[in-house]
Short mmCIF file of C-alpha atoms and ligand atoms in Angstrom, two decimals:
data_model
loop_
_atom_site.label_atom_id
_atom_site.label_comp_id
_atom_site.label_asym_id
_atom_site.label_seq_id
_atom_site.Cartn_x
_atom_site.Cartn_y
_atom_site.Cartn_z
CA UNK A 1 -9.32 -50.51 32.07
CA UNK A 2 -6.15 -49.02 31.18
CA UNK A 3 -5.38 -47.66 28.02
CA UNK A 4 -1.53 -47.72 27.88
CA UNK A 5 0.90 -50.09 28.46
CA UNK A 6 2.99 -46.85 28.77
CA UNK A 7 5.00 -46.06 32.16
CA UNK A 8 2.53 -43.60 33.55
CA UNK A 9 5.96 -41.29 34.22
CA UNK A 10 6.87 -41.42 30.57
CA UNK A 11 3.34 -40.46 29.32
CA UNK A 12 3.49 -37.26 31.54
CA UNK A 13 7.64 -36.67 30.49
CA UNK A 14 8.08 -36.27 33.87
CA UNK A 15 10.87 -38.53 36.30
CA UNK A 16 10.02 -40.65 39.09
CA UNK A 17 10.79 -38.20 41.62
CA UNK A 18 9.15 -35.03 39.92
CA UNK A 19 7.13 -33.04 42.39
CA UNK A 20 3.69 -32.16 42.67
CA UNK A 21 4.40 -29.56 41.31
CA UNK A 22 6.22 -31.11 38.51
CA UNK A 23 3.80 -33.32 37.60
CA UNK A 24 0.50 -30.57 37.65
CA UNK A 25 2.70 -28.38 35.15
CA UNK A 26 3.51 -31.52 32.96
CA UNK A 27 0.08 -32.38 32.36
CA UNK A 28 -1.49 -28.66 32.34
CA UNK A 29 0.60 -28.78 29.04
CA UNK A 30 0.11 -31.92 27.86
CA UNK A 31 -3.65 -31.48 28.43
CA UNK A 32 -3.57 -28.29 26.39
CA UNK A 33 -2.12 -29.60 23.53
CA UNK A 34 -4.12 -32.84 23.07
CA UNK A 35 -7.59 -31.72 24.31
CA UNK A 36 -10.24 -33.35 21.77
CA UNK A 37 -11.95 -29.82 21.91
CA UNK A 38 -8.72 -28.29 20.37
CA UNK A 39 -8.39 -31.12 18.25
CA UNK A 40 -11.70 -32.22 16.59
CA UNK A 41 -11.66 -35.46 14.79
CA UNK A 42 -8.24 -36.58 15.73
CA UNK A 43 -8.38 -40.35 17.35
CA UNK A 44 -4.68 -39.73 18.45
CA UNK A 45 -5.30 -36.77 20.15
CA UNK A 46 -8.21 -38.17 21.98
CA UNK A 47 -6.43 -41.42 22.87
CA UNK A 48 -3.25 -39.21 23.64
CA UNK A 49 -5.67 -37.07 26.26
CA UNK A 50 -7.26 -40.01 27.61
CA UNK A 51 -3.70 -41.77 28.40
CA UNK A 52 -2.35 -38.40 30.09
CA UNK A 53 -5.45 -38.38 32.06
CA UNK A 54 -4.79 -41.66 33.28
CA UNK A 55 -1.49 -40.92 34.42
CA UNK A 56 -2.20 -37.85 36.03
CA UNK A 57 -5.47 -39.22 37.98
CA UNK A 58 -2.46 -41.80 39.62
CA UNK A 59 0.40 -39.53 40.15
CA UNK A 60 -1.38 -36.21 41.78
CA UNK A 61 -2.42 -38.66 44.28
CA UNK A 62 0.23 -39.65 46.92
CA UNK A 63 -1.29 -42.71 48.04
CA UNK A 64 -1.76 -43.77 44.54
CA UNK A 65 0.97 -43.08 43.40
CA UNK A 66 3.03 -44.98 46.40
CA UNK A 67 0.91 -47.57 45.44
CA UNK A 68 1.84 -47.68 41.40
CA UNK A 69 5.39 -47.08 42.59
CA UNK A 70 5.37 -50.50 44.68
CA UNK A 71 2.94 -52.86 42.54
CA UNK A 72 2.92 -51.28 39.22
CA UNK A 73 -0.07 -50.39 36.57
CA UNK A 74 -2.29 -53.52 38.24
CA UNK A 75 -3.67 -51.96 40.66
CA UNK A 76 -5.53 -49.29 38.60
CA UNK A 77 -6.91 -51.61 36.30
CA UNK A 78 -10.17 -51.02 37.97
CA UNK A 79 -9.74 -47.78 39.04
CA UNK A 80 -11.95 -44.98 38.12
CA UNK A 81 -13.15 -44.66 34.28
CA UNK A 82 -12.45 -41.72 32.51
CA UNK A 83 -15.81 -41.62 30.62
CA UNK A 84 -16.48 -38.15 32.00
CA UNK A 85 -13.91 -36.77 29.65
CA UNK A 86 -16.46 -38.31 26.51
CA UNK A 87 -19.28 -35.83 27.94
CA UNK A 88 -18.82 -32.77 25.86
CA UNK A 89 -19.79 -29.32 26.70
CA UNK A 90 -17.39 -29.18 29.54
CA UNK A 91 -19.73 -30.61 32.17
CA UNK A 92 -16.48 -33.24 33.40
CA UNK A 93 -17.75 -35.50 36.32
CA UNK A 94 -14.63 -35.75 38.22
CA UNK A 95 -13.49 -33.82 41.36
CA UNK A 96 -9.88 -34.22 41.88
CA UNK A 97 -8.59 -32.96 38.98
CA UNK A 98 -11.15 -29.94 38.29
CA UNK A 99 -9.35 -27.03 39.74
CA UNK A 100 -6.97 -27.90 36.98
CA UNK A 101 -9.35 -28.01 34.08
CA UNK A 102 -11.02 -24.96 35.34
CA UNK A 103 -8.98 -22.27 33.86
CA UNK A 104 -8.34 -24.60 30.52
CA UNK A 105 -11.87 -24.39 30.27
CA UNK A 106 -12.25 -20.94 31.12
CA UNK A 107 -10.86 -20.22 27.51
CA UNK A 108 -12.98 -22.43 26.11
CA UNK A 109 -16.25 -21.09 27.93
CA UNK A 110 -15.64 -17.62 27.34
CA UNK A 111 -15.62 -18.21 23.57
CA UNK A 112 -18.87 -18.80 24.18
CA UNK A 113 -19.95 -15.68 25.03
CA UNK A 114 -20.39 -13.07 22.56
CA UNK A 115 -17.20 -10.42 22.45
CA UNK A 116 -16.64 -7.66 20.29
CA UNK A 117 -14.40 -7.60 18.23
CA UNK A 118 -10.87 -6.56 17.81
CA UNK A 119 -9.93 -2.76 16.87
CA UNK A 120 -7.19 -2.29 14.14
CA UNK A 121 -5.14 0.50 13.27
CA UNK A 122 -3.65 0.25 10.41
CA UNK A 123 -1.64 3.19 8.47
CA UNK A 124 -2.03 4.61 5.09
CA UNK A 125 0.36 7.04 2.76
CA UNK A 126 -1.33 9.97 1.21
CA UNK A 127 0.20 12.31 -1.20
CA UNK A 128 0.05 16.10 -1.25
CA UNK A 129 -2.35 16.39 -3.63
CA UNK A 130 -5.03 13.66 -2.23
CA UNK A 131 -4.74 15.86 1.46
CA UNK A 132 -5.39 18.78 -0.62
CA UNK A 133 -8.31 17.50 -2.13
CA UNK A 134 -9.47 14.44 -0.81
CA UNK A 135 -9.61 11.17 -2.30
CA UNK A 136 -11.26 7.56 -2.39
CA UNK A 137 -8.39 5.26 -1.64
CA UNK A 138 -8.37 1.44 -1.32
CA UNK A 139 -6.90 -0.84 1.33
CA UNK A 140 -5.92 -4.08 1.84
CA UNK A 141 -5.90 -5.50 5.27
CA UNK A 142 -6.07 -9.19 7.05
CA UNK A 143 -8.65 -9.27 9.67
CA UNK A 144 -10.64 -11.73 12.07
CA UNK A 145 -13.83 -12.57 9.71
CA UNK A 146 -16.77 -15.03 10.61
CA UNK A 147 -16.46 -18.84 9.60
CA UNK A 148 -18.21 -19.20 6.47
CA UNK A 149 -18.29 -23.05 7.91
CA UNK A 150 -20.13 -22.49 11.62
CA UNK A 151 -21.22 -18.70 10.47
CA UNK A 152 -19.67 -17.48 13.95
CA UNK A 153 -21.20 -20.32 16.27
CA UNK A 154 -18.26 -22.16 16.31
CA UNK A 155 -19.64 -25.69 16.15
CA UNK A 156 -19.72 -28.34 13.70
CA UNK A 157 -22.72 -29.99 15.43
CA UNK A 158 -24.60 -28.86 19.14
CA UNK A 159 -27.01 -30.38 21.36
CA UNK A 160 -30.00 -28.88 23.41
CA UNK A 161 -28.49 -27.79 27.60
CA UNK A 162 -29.21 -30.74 29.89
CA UNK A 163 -28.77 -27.96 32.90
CA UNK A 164 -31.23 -25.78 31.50
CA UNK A 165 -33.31 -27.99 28.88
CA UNK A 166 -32.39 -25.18 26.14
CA UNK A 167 -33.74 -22.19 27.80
CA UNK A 168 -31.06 -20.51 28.64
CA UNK A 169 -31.96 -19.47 32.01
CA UNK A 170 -32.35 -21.21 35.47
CA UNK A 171 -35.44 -20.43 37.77
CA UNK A 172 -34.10 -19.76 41.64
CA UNK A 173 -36.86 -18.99 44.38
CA UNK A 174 -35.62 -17.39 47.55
CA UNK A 175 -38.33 -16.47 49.57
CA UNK A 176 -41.15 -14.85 48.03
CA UNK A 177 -38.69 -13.55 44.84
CA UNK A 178 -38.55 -15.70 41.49
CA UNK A 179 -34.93 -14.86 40.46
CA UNK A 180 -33.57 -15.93 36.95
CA UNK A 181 -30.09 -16.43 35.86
CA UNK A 182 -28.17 -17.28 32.93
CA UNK A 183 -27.42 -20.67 32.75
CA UNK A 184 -23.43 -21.23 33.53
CA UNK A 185 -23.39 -24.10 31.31
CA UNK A 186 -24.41 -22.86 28.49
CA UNK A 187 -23.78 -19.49 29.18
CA UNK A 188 -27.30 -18.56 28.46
CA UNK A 189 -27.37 -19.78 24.64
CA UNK A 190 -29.81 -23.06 25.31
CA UNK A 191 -27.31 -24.87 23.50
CA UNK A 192 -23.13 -26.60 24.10
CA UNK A 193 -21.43 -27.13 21.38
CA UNK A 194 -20.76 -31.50 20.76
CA UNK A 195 -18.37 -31.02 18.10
CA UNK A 196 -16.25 -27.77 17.23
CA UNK A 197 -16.35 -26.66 13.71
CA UNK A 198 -12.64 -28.01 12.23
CA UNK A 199 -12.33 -24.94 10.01
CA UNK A 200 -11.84 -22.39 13.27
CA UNK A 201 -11.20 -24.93 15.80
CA UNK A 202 -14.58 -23.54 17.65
CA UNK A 203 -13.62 -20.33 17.44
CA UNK A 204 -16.17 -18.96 15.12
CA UNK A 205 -13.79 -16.60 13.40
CA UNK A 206 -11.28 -17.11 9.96
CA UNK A 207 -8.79 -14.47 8.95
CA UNK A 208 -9.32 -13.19 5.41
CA UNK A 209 -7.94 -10.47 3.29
CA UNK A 210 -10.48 -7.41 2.16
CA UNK A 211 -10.23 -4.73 0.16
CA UNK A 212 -12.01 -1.64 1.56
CA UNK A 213 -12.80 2.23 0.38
CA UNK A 214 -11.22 4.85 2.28
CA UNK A 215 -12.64 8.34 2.29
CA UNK A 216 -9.72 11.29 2.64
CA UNK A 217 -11.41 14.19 3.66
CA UNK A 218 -9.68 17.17 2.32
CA UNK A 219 -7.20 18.54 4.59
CA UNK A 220 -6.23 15.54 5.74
CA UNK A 221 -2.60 15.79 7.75
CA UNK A 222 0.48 13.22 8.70
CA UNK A 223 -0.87 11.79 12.04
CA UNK A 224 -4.84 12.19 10.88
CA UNK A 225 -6.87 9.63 12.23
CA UNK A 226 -10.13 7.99 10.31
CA UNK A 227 -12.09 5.56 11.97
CA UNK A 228 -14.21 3.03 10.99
CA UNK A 229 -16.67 2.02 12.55
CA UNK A 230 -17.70 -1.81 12.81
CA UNK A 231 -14.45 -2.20 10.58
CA UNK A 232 -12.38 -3.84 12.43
CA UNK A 233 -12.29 -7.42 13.43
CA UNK A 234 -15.50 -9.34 13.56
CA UNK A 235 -17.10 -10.26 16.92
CA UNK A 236 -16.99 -13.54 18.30
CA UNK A 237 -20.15 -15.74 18.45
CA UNK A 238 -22.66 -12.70 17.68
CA UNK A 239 -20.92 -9.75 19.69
CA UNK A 240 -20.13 -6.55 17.40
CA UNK A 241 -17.23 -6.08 15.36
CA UNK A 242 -14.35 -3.76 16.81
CA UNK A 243 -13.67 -0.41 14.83
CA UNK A 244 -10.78 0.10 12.25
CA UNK A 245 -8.95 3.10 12.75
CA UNK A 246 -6.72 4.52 9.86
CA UNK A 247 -3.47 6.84 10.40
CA UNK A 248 -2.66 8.72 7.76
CA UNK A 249 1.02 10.00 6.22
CA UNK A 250 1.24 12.58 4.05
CA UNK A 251 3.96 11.64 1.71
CA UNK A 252 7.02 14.01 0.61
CA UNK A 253 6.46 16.12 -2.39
CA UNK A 254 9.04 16.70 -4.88
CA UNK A 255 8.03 20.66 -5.44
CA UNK A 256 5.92 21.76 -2.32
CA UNK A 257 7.13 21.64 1.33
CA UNK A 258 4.06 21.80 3.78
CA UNK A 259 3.63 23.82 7.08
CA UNK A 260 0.26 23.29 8.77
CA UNK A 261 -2.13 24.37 6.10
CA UNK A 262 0.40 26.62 3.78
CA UNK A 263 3.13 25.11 1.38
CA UNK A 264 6.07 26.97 -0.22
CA UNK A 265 7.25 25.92 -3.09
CA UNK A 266 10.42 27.25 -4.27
CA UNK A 267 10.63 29.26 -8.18
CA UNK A 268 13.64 29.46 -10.20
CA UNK A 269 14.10 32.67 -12.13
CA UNK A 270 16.83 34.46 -14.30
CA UNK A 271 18.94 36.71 -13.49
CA UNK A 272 17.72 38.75 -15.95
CA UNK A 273 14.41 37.70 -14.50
CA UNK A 274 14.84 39.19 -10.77
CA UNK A 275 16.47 42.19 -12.69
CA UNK A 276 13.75 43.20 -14.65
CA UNK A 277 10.61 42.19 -13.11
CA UNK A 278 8.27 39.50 -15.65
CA UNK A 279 5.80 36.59 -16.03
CA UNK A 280 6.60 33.82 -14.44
CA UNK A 281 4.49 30.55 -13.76
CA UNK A 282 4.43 29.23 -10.70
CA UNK A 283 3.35 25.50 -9.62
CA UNK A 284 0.38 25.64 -7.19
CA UNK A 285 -1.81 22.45 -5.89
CA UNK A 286 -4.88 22.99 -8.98
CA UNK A 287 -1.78 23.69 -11.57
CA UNK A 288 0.64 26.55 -12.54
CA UNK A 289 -0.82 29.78 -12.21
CA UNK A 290 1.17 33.17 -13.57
CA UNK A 291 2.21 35.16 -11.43
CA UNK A 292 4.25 39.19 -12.12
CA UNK A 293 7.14 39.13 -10.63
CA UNK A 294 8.55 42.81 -9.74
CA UNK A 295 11.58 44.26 -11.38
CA UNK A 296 14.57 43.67 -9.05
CA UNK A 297 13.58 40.91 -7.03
CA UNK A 298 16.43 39.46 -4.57
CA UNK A 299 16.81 35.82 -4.39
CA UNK A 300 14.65 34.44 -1.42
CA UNK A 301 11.95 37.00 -1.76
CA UNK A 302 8.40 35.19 -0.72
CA UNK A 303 5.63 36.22 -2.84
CA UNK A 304 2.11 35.11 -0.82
CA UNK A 305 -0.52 33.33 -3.75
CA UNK A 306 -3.32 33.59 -0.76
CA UNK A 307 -6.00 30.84 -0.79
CA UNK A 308 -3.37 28.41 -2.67
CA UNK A 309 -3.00 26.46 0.51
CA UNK A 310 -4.17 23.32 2.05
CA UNK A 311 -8.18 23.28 3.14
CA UNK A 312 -8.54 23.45 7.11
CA UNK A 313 -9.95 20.07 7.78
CA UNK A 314 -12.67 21.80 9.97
CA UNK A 315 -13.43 24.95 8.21
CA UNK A 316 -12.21 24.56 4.92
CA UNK A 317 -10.24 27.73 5.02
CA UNK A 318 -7.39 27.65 3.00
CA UNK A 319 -4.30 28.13 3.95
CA UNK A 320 -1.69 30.45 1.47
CA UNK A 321 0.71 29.26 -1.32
CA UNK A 322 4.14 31.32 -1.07
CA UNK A 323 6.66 31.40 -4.11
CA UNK A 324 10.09 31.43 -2.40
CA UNK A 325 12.42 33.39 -5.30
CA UNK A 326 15.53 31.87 -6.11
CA UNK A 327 17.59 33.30 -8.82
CA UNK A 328 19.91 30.62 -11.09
CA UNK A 329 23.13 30.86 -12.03
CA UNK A 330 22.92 29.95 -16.14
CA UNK A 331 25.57 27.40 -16.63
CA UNK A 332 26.14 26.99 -20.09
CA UNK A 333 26.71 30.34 -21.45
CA UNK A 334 28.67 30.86 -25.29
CA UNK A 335 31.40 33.60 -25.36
CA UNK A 336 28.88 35.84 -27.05
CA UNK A 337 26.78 35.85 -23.79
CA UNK A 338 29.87 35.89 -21.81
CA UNK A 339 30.43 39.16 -23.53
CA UNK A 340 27.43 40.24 -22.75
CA UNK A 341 28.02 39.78 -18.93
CA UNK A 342 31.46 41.37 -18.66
CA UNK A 343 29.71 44.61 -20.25
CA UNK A 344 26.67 44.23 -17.55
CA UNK A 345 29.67 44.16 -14.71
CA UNK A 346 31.14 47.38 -16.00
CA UNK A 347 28.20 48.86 -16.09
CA UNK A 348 27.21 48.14 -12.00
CA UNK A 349 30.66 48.15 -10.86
CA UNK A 350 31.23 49.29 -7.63
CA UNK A 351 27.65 48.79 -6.53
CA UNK A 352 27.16 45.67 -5.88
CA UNK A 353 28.61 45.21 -2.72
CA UNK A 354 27.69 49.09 -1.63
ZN1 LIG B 401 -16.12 -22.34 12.13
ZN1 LIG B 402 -27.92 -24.08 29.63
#
């Protein structure tokens, strides 16, 4: 019996003249969207799909559809149930309209088989310091988990394989060799799914946010890789998880400037400083260290701290620290220091520019 009182036309969206074409593509999408698969426990959806069906059985056919074009719905009355579409686990027992289901069902089928899962890369900012020694770090990231509701399978409820009476397998003899083969139906689990689970819509998998530990290793560079692995997205109905792979940045650092595994860092000193040699401290990576600094130094002089540098991720030579001199120009000075200064430039004139 029919299920609609709907123009057969209007239930596909489609006009009166539409082509075959027209009218596969109309209900390819229509079918999609209100498949009872993709949308467990909704009667609209299933009455929706059923109605579509209906249409489409009439209009892909030419003679049929002549026919409703002439006398109307009447004719179909007693036309073909659509009971098949009530049988779940994709076994549909109709043959016109199959080559269309078979690649909406291919989605559905290979669900079924176990996949691994997705790989991530995600990035992560380090600072100086944490490359130079290494660090713990956490991370947040939103990846493919498995339903807590289904744990992975994907159903809500399942029945035993009428092709393969839950073994998995079928039997084939050709000639004197026994061959076995994985049951298409089922795809070799013994079991189709009669309801999906209405958490992941049969998929098996949630997204979820998670925290996770991140070992640095020291060394660590902009463009480092880490990976993960099994930390990535889960795998779908029992296949492994993918790997997570983290990229790392080393942030900018306000004192040292890195270049592969040595860092300069740039010291201020006095005039009076460069002139006559000193102490001076110097910033390195494990804290300021004191360094002499010669008597007349000239600004941009490069003292070499060696072993101050960044660890070779490899080897864990260090690289070298180098203090890049640059003498400051004082600029509050009192007119008894001013003095001072205008006694210092007699005292060098005429060499300064020798
Ligand atoms: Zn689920
Ligand atoms: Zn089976």
């Amino acid at each position: 019996m029919s299920t609609t009182t709907q123009d057969y036309y209007e239930i596909l969206g489609v006009k009166k003249d539409a082509s075959v074409d027209e009218i596969k593509k109309a209900y390819r999408r229509l079918a999609r969207k209100h498949h009872p698969d993709l949308n467990p426990g909704d009667k609209g959806a299933e009455k929706k799909f059923k109605e579509i069906n209906e249409a489409y059985e009439v209009l892909s056919d030419s003679k049929k559809r002549a026919e409703y074009d002439q006398f109307g719905k009447a004719e179909f009355e007693t036309g073909p149930g659509f009971e098949g579409f009530r049988t779940r686990g994709f076994d549909f027992g109709f043959g016109g309209t199959e080559d269309i289901f078979s690649d909406l069902f291919r989605n559905l089928r290979q669900e079924d088989v176990p996949l691994k899962g997705s790989d991530l890369v995600t990035s992560l900012d380090i600072s100086l310091e944490e490359a130079y020694k290494g660090a713990t770090k956490s991370l947040s990231l939103t990846k493919e988990v498995v339903c807590k509701t289904c744990t992975g399978s994907g159903a809500e409820s399942s029945q035993i394989c009428s092709h393969c009476k839950g073994i998995g397998s079928l039997k084939q003899s050709r000639g004197v060799f026994r061959m076995s083969h994985a049951c298409p139906s089922c795809k070799g689990s013994g079991k189709v799914i009669t309801r999906a689970c209405k958490t992941c819509r049969g998929k098996g998998l949630g997204m979820a946010a998670e925290t996770i530990k991140v070992k640095i290793p020291p060394g660590a560079e902009t463009g480092s890789r880490i990976k993960l692995k099994g930390m990535g997205g889960a795998g779908t109905k029992g296949g492994p998880p993918g790997d997570l792979y983290i990229e790392l940045a080393v942030t900018q650092h306000p004192l040292f400037k890195r270049e592969g595994n040595n860092i300069y860092v740039e010291v201020p000193v006095t005039f009076v400083e460069a002139v006559l040699g000193g102490k001076i401290q110097v910033p390195t990576l494990d804290g300021p260290v004191t360094m002499t600094l010669p008597s007349e130094t000239d600004s941009g002089k490069k003292f070499r701290l060696k072993g101050k540098g960044i660890p070779n991720r490899k080897t864990g030579i260090k690289g070298d620290e180098f203090a890049v001199i640059k003498i400051m120009v004082p600029r509050t000075i009192n007119a008894k220091t001013k003095e001072a200064l205008h006694e210092i430039e007699k005292a060098y004139k005429g060499e300064q520019r020798s």
